[in-house]
C-alpha positions as a printed Julia matrix, in Angstrom:
655×3 Matrix{Float64}:
 -16.86  -66.5   86.52
 -14.2   -67.22  83.93
 -15.94  -64.77  81.55
 -15.94  -61.99  84.14
 -12.27  -62.69  84.94
 -11.39  -62.43  81.23
 -13.39  -59.23  80.98
 -11.54  -57.65  83.91
  -8.11  -58.64  82.66
  -8.79  -57.58  79.06
 -10.01  -54.09  79.98
  -6.53  -52.56  80.42
  -5.35  -54.33  77.25
  -8.15  -52.73  75.22
  -7.35  -49.32  76.68
  -3.66  -49.77  75.88
  -4.5   -50.85  72.33
  -6.75  -47.81  71.91
  -4.02  -45.48  73.18
  -1.44  -47.02  70.83
  -3.86  -46.75  67.93
  -4.61  -43.11  68.72
  -0.9   -42.33  69.06
  -0.11  -44.08  65.76
  -2.85  -42.2   63.91
  -1.48  -38.87  65.15
   2.05  -39.97  64.24
   0.96  -40.89  60.69
  -1.04  -37.66  60.4
   2.04  -35.6   61.36
   4.16  -37.47  58.81
   1.51  -36.89  56.16
   1.45  -33.18  56.98
   5.25  -33.04  56.6
   5.04  -34.97  53.32
   2.44  -32.59  51.88
   4.42  -29.55  53.0
   7.57  -30.95  51.38
   5.64  -31.66  48.2
   4.43  -28.05  48.11
   8.02  -26.79  48.35
   9.23  -28.91  45.43
   6.29  -28.03  43.2
   6.41  -24.32  43.99
  10.14  -24.14  43.17
   9.66  -26.18  39.98
   6.88  -23.91  38.71
   8.86  -20.8   39.67
  11.58  -22.12  37.34
   9.04  -22.41  34.55
   8.16  -18.78  35.16
  11.8   -17.95  34.37
  11.37  -19.71  31.01
   8.33  -17.55  30.31
  10.26  -14.4   31.22
  12.95  -15.44  28.78
  10.32  -15.85  26.06
   8.98  -12.39  26.92
  12.51  -11.01  26.68
  12.93  -12.28  23.13
   9.4   -11.2   22.24
  10.3    -7.72  23.46
  13.42   -7.67  21.3
  11.42   -8.67  18.24
   8.83   -6.0   18.98
  11.08   -3.08  19.91
  14.71   -3.58  19.0
  15.69   -2.22  15.59
  19.11   -3.41  14.39
  21.46   -0.47  13.95
  23.99   -2.29  11.77
  24.39   -5.21   9.41
  26.24   -7.15  12.13
  23.42   -6.7   14.65
  20.9    -7.75  12.0
  22.87  -10.93  11.29
  23.2   -11.59  15.02
  19.45  -11.29  15.6
  18.8   -13.42  12.54
  20.97  -16.21  13.95
  19.26  -15.99  17.34
  15.71  -16.12  16.02
  15.99  -18.52  13.13
  14.2   -21.83  13.63
  17.3   -23.85  12.82
  20.0   -21.99  14.71
  22.88  -23.79  13.07
  24.98  -22.5   10.17
  23.78  -23.96   6.9
  26.42  -26.02   5.21
  26.56  -29.13   3.12
  27.97  -31.25   5.94
  25.47  -30.47   8.71
  22.42  -30.01   6.49
  22.29  -33.63   5.39
  20.54  -35.56   8.16
  21.47  -38.85   6.52
  25.17  -38.02   6.55
  25.94  -40.63   9.21
  27.65  -43.06   6.82
  30.79  -40.91   6.76
  31.22  -41.44  10.52
  33.55  -44.35  11.15
  33.0   -46.8   14.0
  36.42  -47.92  15.32
  37.19  -51.61  15.82
  37.75  -50.88  19.5
  34.08  -49.9   19.94
  32.42  -52.52  22.18
  28.95  -51.03  22.47
  25.74  -52.09  20.7
  25.64  -52.06  16.88
  22.53  -51.4   14.81
  21.51  -52.4   11.3
  18.29  -51.48   9.56
  15.54  -52.52   9.36
  15.79  -53.15  13.08
  14.89  -56.54  14.55
  13.23  -57.09  17.96
  16.41  -58.66  19.3
  18.39  -55.51  18.49
  15.96  -53.27  20.37
  16.08  -55.62  23.36
  19.89  -55.7   23.22
  19.89  -51.89  23.28
  17.97  -51.91  26.57
  20.47  -54.34  28.08
  23.47  -52.35  26.82
  22.14  -49.15  28.38
  21.42  -50.99  31.62
  25.12  -51.89  31.66
  26.01  -48.18  31.11
  27.3   -48.68  27.56
  27.05  -45.76  25.13
  25.69  -45.99  21.6
  28.1   -44.71  18.96
  27.19  -41.38  17.31
  26.88  -43.07  13.89
  24.13  -45.36  15.19
  22.44  -42.51  17.07
  22.17  -40.45  13.86
  21.14  -43.48  11.82
  18.38  -44.29  14.3
  17.17  -40.68  14.37
  17.15  -40.57  10.57
  15.02  -43.74  10.39
  12.76  -42.47  13.2
  12.06  -39.24  11.34
  11.25  -41.14   8.15
   8.62  -43.05  10.11
   7.25  -40.08  12.07
   6.59  -37.9    9.02
   4.15  -40.56   7.78
   2.07  -40.5   10.97
  -1.06  -38.4   11.55
  -1.21  -35.75  14.25
  -3.56  -37.97  16.27
  -2.71  -41.68  16.3
  -5.5   -44.26  16.44
  -5.03  -47.4   18.55
  -7.45  -50.31  18.93
  -7.71  -52.91  21.69
  -9.26  -55.35  19.19
  -5.83  -56.45  17.97
  -4.03  -56.7   21.32
  -4.66  -57.91  24.84
  -4.21  -54.44  26.3
  -2.76  -50.96  25.81
  -0.23  -49.66  28.37
   0.05  -45.89  28.78
   3.17  -44.4   30.41
   3.7   -40.8   31.51
   6.75  -38.55  31.94
  10.12  -40.32  32.17
  12.39  -37.23  32.2
  15.64  -39.02  31.44
  15.21  -41.66  34.19
  16.25  -44.88  32.46
  15.69  -47.02  35.58
  11.97  -46.3   35.37
  11.74  -47.35  31.72
  13.67  -50.57  32.37
  11.48  -51.3   35.4
   8.3   -50.81  33.34
   9.54  -53.26  30.69
  10.6   -55.74  33.41
   7.29  -55.57  35.27
   4.89  -55.18  32.33
   6.82  -56.94  29.56
   8.69  -55.77  26.49
   6.73  -54.28  23.57
   5.26  -56.88  21.21
   2.29  -57.25  18.82
   0.22  -58.32  21.85
   1.55  -55.64  24.19
   0.86  -52.15  22.86
   2.5   -49.11  24.46
   1.77  -45.37  24.37
   4.42  -43.09  25.88
   2.87  -39.72  26.63
   5.74  -37.23  26.19
   8.47  -35.63  28.32
  11.02  -38.34  27.61
  13.96  -35.97  28.15
  15.43  -33.31  30.51
  16.28  -33.32  34.22
  17.42  -36.97  34.35
  20.86  -38.07  33.15
  19.83  -40.72  30.59
  17.59  -38.83  28.17
  19.62  -39.9   25.12
  19.34  -43.58  26.07
  15.58  -43.31  26.68
  15.06  -41.74  23.24
  17.14  -44.43  21.54
  15.12  -47.21  23.2
  11.77  -45.59  22.43
  12.65  -44.87  18.8
  14.07  -48.39  18.35
  10.87  -50.09  19.54
   8.78  -47.64  17.5
  10.61  -48.8   14.36
  10.39  -52.5   15.29
   6.66  -52.31  16.14
   5.31  -49.3   14.21
   1.66  -50.32  14.76
   2.01  -51.27  18.4
   4.38  -48.64  19.84
   3.3   -45.0   19.92
   4.85  -41.74  21.12
   3.13  -38.43  21.92
   4.96  -35.12  22.08
   5.4   -33.46  25.48
   6.26  -29.88  26.35
   9.9   -30.93  26.92
  10.29  -32.2   23.36
  11.26  -28.64  22.51
  14.83  -27.47  21.86
  14.34  -24.2   23.77
  13.17  -26.05  26.88
  16.1   -28.48  26.49
  18.55  -25.55  26.68
  17.36  -24.83  30.23
  16.6   -28.25  31.68
  19.7   -30.21  30.76
  19.15  -32.32  27.64
  21.24  -30.09  25.35
  24.09  -30.22  27.85
  23.76  -34.02  28.17
  24.03  -34.53  24.39
  27.09  -32.29  24.08
  28.8   -34.01  27.03
  28.2   -37.5   25.66
  28.88  -36.69  21.99
  31.48  -33.93  21.92
  32.32  -34.38  18.22
  28.91  -35.09  16.71
  26.66  -33.57  19.39
  25.84  -30.54  17.28
  24.6   -32.7   14.41
  22.6   -34.9   16.81
  20.91  -31.86  18.37
  20.0   -30.44  15.01
  18.49  -33.75  13.91
  16.59  -34.09  17.2
  15.15  -30.61  16.78
  13.58  -31.81  13.55
  12.5   -35.18  14.95
  10.73  -33.65  17.96
   8.46  -31.45  15.86
   7.28  -34.52  13.92
   6.11  -36.39  17.04
   2.31  -36.93  17.04
   0.29  -34.68  19.34
  -2.22  -37.18  20.75
  -3.47  -40.77  20.64
  -7.04  -42.11  20.59
  -7.79  -45.58  21.98
 -10.89  -47.18  20.44
 -12.08  -43.63  19.59
 -13.11  -43.39  23.27
 -10.03  -42.5   25.33
  -7.97  -39.43  24.41
  -4.32  -39.45  25.46
  -2.37  -36.17  25.32
   0.44  -34.71  27.36
  -0.98  -31.66  29.15
  -4.7   -31.17  28.8
  -7.37  -29.27  26.92
  -9.02  -25.85  26.84
 -12.48  -24.57  25.99
 -11.25  -23.99  22.42
  -9.54  -27.37  21.84
 -10.6   -28.63  18.42
  -9.55  -32.21  17.64
 -10.44  -31.8   13.97
  -8.18  -28.77  13.69
  -5.43  -30.54  15.65
  -5.66  -33.43  13.22
  -5.08  -31.11  10.24
  -2.49  -28.53  11.31
   1.16  -28.7   10.23
   2.67  -29.96  13.48
   6.25  -29.83  12.19
   6.06  -26.02  12.03
   5.76  -25.89  15.82
   9.48  -26.39  16.47
   9.47  -24.5   19.74
   6.58  -23.11  21.73
   8.95  -21.07  23.91
  10.7   -19.06  21.25
   9.42  -16.58  18.63
   9.09  -18.31  15.26
  11.24  -16.58  12.63
   9.27  -17.82   9.63
   6.25  -15.83  10.74
   7.53  -13.22  13.15
  10.98  -11.99  12.25
  11.1    -9.69   9.24
  14.42   -7.95   9.51
  13.9    -6.0    6.29
  10.79   -4.41   7.84
  11.62   -3.97  11.53
   8.27   -2.3   12.29
   6.31   -5.48  11.52
   7.61   -7.76  14.3
   4.82   -9.97  15.62
   4.73  -12.62  18.33
   2.03  -15.01  19.55
   1.79  -12.96  22.75
   0.73   -9.71  21.06
  -2.31   -8.88  18.89
  -2.03   -8.54  15.13
  -1.52   -5.03  13.89
  -3.48   -3.36  11.16
  -1.81   -3.52   7.8
   0.71   -6.15   8.88
   2.11   -8.26   6.08
   0.68  -11.76   5.87
  -2.21  -11.35   8.32
  -3.89  -14.49   7.0
  -0.8   -16.6    7.64
  -0.35  -14.95  11.04
  -3.91  -15.89  12.03
  -3.34  -19.45  10.87
  -0.11  -19.7   12.84
  -1.69  -18.11  15.94
  -4.57  -20.6   15.89
  -2.29  -23.63  15.46
   0.13  -22.31  18.09
  -2.7   -21.87  20.63
  -4.04  -25.36  20.0
  -0.66  -27.04  20.48
   0.3   -24.95  23.54
  -3.01  -25.86  25.21
  -2.63  -29.62  24.79
   1.05  -29.64  25.85
   0.98  -27.21  28.8
  -2.51  -27.21  30.4
  -3.48  -28.56  33.86
  -6.86  -29.66  35.27
  -8.32  -27.85  38.31
 -11.4   -28.42  40.48
 -12.93  -25.01  39.66
 -15.27  -24.65  36.69
 -14.22  -22.76  33.58
 -11.03  -22.15  31.67
  -8.42  -19.53  32.53
  -4.78  -18.78  31.74
  -2.23  -21.05  33.44
  -0.33  -18.28  35.2
   1.88  -20.66  37.19
   3.39  -22.37  34.16
   2.98  -19.36  31.9
   1.56  -21.48  29.07
  -1.68  -23.34  28.37
  -4.63  -23.04  30.72
  -6.33  -24.36  33.83
  -9.4   -26.31  32.73
 -12.31  -27.26  34.97
 -14.72  -30.23  35.01
 -17.16  -28.4   32.72
 -14.48  -27.98  30.04
 -13.65  -31.69  30.27
 -17.32  -32.68  30.03
 -17.85  -30.37  27.06
 -15.0   -31.99  25.12
 -16.04  -35.54  26.04
 -19.59  -34.96  24.88
 -18.54  -33.16  21.69
 -16.34  -36.06  20.54
 -18.21  -38.92  22.27
 -15.26  -39.81  24.51
 -15.25  -41.65  27.86
 -12.27  -40.02  29.57
  -8.87  -38.32  29.11
  -5.42  -39.58  30.06
  -2.74  -36.92  30.53
   0.66  -36.59  32.23
   2.67  -33.37  32.74
   2.32  -33.22  36.57
   4.24  -35.22  39.15
   1.85  -36.92  41.58
   2.84  -38.44  44.95
   1.26  -41.79  44.06
   2.24  -41.65  40.38
  -1.35  -41.1   39.29
  -4.45  -39.1   40.17
  -8.08  -39.06  39.05
 -10.04  -35.8   38.9
 -13.14  -34.31  37.27
 -15.29  -37.19  38.45
 -12.73  -39.78  37.23
 -13.01  -38.32  33.71
  -9.36  -37.12  33.76
  -6.49  -39.43  34.75
  -2.97  -38.09  35.31
  -0.16  -40.65  34.83
   3.43  -39.84  35.82
   6.06  -42.56  35.32
   9.24  -40.97  36.76
   9.48  -42.28  40.33
  11.68  -40.43  42.85
  11.33  -37.37  40.64
  12.27  -34.7   43.18
  14.35  -36.89  45.49
  14.7   -40.58  46.34
  11.43  -41.47  48.06
   9.54  -38.35  46.95
   6.98  -40.13  44.76
   5.96  -43.36  43.12
   5.84  -43.88  39.38
   2.82  -45.41  37.66
   1.44  -46.61  34.34
  -2.09  -47.55  33.32
  -3.33  -50.59  31.38
  -6.47  -50.49  29.25
  -8.27  -53.65  28.1
 -11.19  -53.91  25.64
 -13.57  -52.65  28.36
 -11.34  -49.53  28.7
 -11.38  -49.83  32.49
  -8.13  -48.27  33.77
  -5.89  -50.61  35.77
  -3.16  -48.65  37.59
   0.26  -50.16  38.39
   2.51  -48.28  40.84
   6.2   -48.79  41.54
   9.45  -47.45  42.97
  12.34  -48.0   40.57
  15.0   -47.2   43.19
  15.64  -50.21  45.44
  17.0   -48.0   48.23
  13.52  -46.69  48.99
  12.35  -50.16  50.0
  14.87  -50.31  52.86
  13.75  -46.99  54.4
  10.94  -46.56  56.9
   8.23  -44.03  56.14
   9.76  -41.6   58.62
  13.27  -41.99  57.13
  11.94  -41.51  53.6
  10.0   -38.37  54.49
  12.93  -36.93  56.47
  15.29  -37.48  53.55
  12.96  -35.82  51.06
  12.16  -33.0   53.51
  15.86  -32.23  54.0
  16.36  -31.95  50.23
  13.33  -29.66  49.86
  14.43  -27.36  52.67
  17.92  -27.12  51.17
  16.41  -26.0   47.86
  14.17  -23.54  49.68
  17.11  -22.0   51.57
  18.88  -21.44  48.24
  15.73  -19.72  46.99
  15.6   -17.51  50.08
  19.28  -16.62  49.73
  18.75  -15.68  46.08
  16.28  -13.03  47.25
  18.23  -11.78  50.29
  18.26   -8.12  49.22
  14.51   -8.07  48.55
  13.84   -9.84  51.85
  15.95   -7.3   53.73
  13.98   -4.45  52.2
  10.68   -6.13  53.09
  11.77   -6.84  56.67
  12.69   -3.17  57.13
   9.13   -2.19  56.16
   7.86   -4.2   59.14
  10.66   -2.93  61.39
   9.43    0.67  61.51
  11.56    1.63  64.54
  14.73    0.09  63.04
  15.29   -2.3   65.95
  16.67   -5.05  63.74
  13.86   -7.32  64.96
  10.52   -8.36  63.48
   7.75  -10.56  64.94
   7.81  -14.12  63.6
   4.3   -13.64  62.19
   5.57  -10.69  60.15
   8.51  -12.82  58.98
   6.1   -15.24  57.34
   4.15  -12.45  55.63
   7.33  -10.74  54.4
   8.82  -13.93  52.96
   5.64  -14.75  51.05
   5.34  -11.22  49.67
   8.85  -11.54  48.17
   8.96  -15.17  47.0
   5.25  -15.63  46.18
   5.49  -19.42  46.39
   2.2   -19.87  48.25
   3.85  -21.99  50.97
   2.74  -22.46  54.62
   5.57  -20.35  56.01
   4.33  -20.48  59.62
   4.53  -24.27  59.51
   7.97  -24.15  57.87
   9.35  -21.52  60.24
  10.85  -23.94  62.83
  12.98  -25.59  60.11
  14.06  -22.29  58.54
  14.5   -20.05  61.58
  16.84  -21.73  64.06
  16.82  -19.11  66.82
  14.6   -16.28  67.95
  13.97  -14.31  71.13
  10.56  -13.34  72.53
   8.83  -14.41  69.29
  10.98  -11.96  67.35
  13.65  -12.57  64.72
  16.94  -10.69  64.31
  16.56  -10.7   60.55
  20.04   -9.48  59.52
  21.7   -12.33  61.42
  19.26  -14.77  59.84
  20.14  -13.5   56.34
  23.86  -13.71  57.21
  23.4   -17.34  58.23
  21.71  -18.08  54.88
  24.64  -16.47  53.08
  27.2   -18.5   55.06
  25.57  -21.75  53.88
  25.94  -20.76  50.22
  29.29  -18.98  50.58
  30.96  -22.03  52.07
  31.58  -23.22  48.52
  31.97  -19.87  46.78
  34.69  -17.34  47.52
  32.91  -14.29  46.11
  30.95  -11.34  47.39
  27.59  -12.29  48.92
  25.47   -9.78  46.97
  26.95  -10.94  43.67
  26.43  -14.6   44.48
  22.83  -13.79  45.39
  22.17  -12.31  41.96
  24.0   -15.19  40.31
  21.81  -17.72  42.13
  18.71  -15.84  41.08
  19.68  -15.48  37.42
  22.0   -18.4   36.7
  19.4   -20.52  34.9
  18.39  -17.66  32.61
  22.0   -16.71  31.97
  23.03  -20.23  31.04
  20.01  -20.56  28.74
  20.81  -17.26  27.03
  24.46  -18.3   26.64
  23.4   -21.55  24.96
  21.07  -19.62  22.62
  23.91  -17.33  21.57
  26.24  -20.33  21.31
  24.28  -21.6   18.31
  26.85  -24.22  17.32
  27.03  -25.58  20.91
  30.79  -25.21  20.96
  30.76  -23.97  24.55
  32.16  -20.59  23.43
  30.86  -17.27  22.11
  32.92  -14.64  20.33
  33.74  -11.26  21.86
  31.54   -9.62  19.23
  28.58  -11.86  20.12
  29.12  -10.99  23.77
  29.09   -7.27  22.97
  25.91   -7.57  20.89
  24.24   -9.62  23.62
  24.87   -6.98  26.28
  23.55   -4.33  23.89
  20.29   -6.32  23.7
  20.18   -6.78  27.49
  20.64   -3.08  28.14
  17.9    -2.29  25.62
  15.44   -4.54  27.43
  16.44   -3.77  31.03
  16.68    0.02  30.62
  20.4     0.01  31.54
  22.58    2.79  30.19
  25.84    1.17  29.05
  28.37    2.29  26.43
  29.98    0.16  23.74
  33.41    0.99  25.12
  32.42   -0.3   28.55
  31.06   -3.55  27.07
  34.13   -4.1   24.9
  36.44   -3.45  27.82
  34.45   -5.84  29.96
  34.58   -8.55  27.28
  38.34   -8.21  26.9
  38.91   -8.2   30.64
  37.07  -11.5   31.23
  38.64  -13.3   28.28
  41.14  -14.67  30.76
  43.16  -16.81  28.35
  43.0   -14.11  25.63
  41.86  -16.54  22.92
  39.18  -14.2   21.54
  36.31  -16.32  22.91
  34.28  -16.45  26.12
  33.21  -19.74  27.69
  30.23  -20.29  30.0
  32.2   -19.7   33.21
  33.67  -16.47  31.87
  30.17  -15.43  30.79
  28.82  -15.88  34.33
  31.87  -14.07  35.7
  31.02  -11.14  33.43
  27.61  -10.97  35.06
  29.23  -10.75  38.47
  31.57   -7.99  37.31
  28.76   -5.91  35.81
  26.72   -6.21  39.01
  29.8    -5.25  41.01
  30.3    -2.19  38.82
  26.68   -1.22  39.38
  26.9    -1.64  43.14
  30.0     0.51  43.32
  28.31    3.08  41.07
  31.55    4.39  39.7
  31.48    7.13  37.13
  33.48    5.34  34.45
  30.58    4.78  32.1
  29.63    1.39  33.48
  25.94    0.42  33.55
  23.61    2.33  35.83
  20.07    1.06  36.15
  17.24    3.54  35.75
  13.9     2.21  36.94
  10.87    3.11  34.91
   7.22    2.3   35.5
């Protein structure tokens, strides 16, 4: 009887437990759906930014192909823009070892370096950076000089063996996030003869401590040259650094010697090895492979000639004396071109390096162009298997892509992605990870969150925080395309009612932004009010503008164009500003707008450009700074919108 009594009383408890369990599973599933949607927003916006970098490359490729200098000044200007080392040659800046002339004042309380470096000095450097101390420019240049001396002796593909150490630890992208590097050393141990490390590229950009990360990595590389290895990533490229923040960071931290540091880094980056082999069985490279990846060719090419993969290479492609022979990697060789043999050699090497630095794995078979990133390829399981069999490898380790858990296996566990920058998009957005390989080469993954704040948040709080950040970025993206969205909405609003169905809203937004996002799912967070399943789209666009205009007291249409083009404009400014002074001359400004008008089919006179340059040189010092440069963009767009007849630029669209 006691058993039957227990059975009767426990029945409701079981039902309650089942209901709670069902509710919790649905709750977790909804949170997971929100997390995945948020992740899609961040990744789509990030890759759209990389498309801007590709467009910039195409712009310069166009200039090299079509723009013929009309004067000696324009020829010199183009020469400065396209030269590999875009710094004036002089005795002071040309000597990389000229750090001894830089005095360290007695008041300097930061870390001091002497060479050859000792393990204690490298460890002290980590501690100093943890305490937010800054390394003096003299020691930065000295360390870079010693690092380059070491790097030039290394092969393109490093060989590492587990026979001489307990294990090999492989770390992925750090992107200027010093907390992640310090956490890895704390959790896994500092580098030593028994603890081998491989850092797989993308040390810099986006984060605020890229300089400090480089100094730590180079210091340990010099202390343990056989146990500490670095691969080049796609962000170890001075053209990419102009867009994603590293150039700006260096100049902000080292205002006097920043130019010399950047020039030295440009040379150091191109000497970084391209890949690492562990026990001849595990290939570690930053991006991926293609169906034409040739490890023997990669091992032999002159890696230091690949200074930037996002900028036409002057040595091979810019021949100002023969303007009809401009060639770029993106166009086929022409018959009768000078130096076809060298061009073919360069093209082959360029393709090989681009593929291993920029490619991504996909589930589909085959190999096709990576249209999202604009460089490298998408490679399928068959391409991976082909390479593994050809070189008798077990699997590949690559980085290059942020993953929610910090790592991801694909292609039947034959490709492992490792990403070491936790909280990459926002605090709580992702974990970081590294992988340890022992003699059996079985991957052991270690995950972490470097930011302590994430541990105090519930899953719902963490997802809500990240979601809010993603939606804010998406609203900025929508605002930047307000004019295009308005035009698309009007196509659906045939009767000019000012309303469109919410289903048409989703289709119109995707046709303009092309981000591949689930707009119907995002609609409740982006569209606050609607009536009868219809949206008053002009009011919605006005609301978007009010959010952005709250901090900017300028015309909405101009701000829209500024938002859309700011990244490209700042990058172009920094290219023109070859000495990184923060200023360009009025003549450089005039020549730049001449190039822009050539490319964008805008009819603009020299008088109009000169008048514009003088009018925005607010302090009349004969130079234009970055803020004045952006203001000029606003003024030109304003002139276009007003369509006055004073000779200002008028766009003519051609197919």
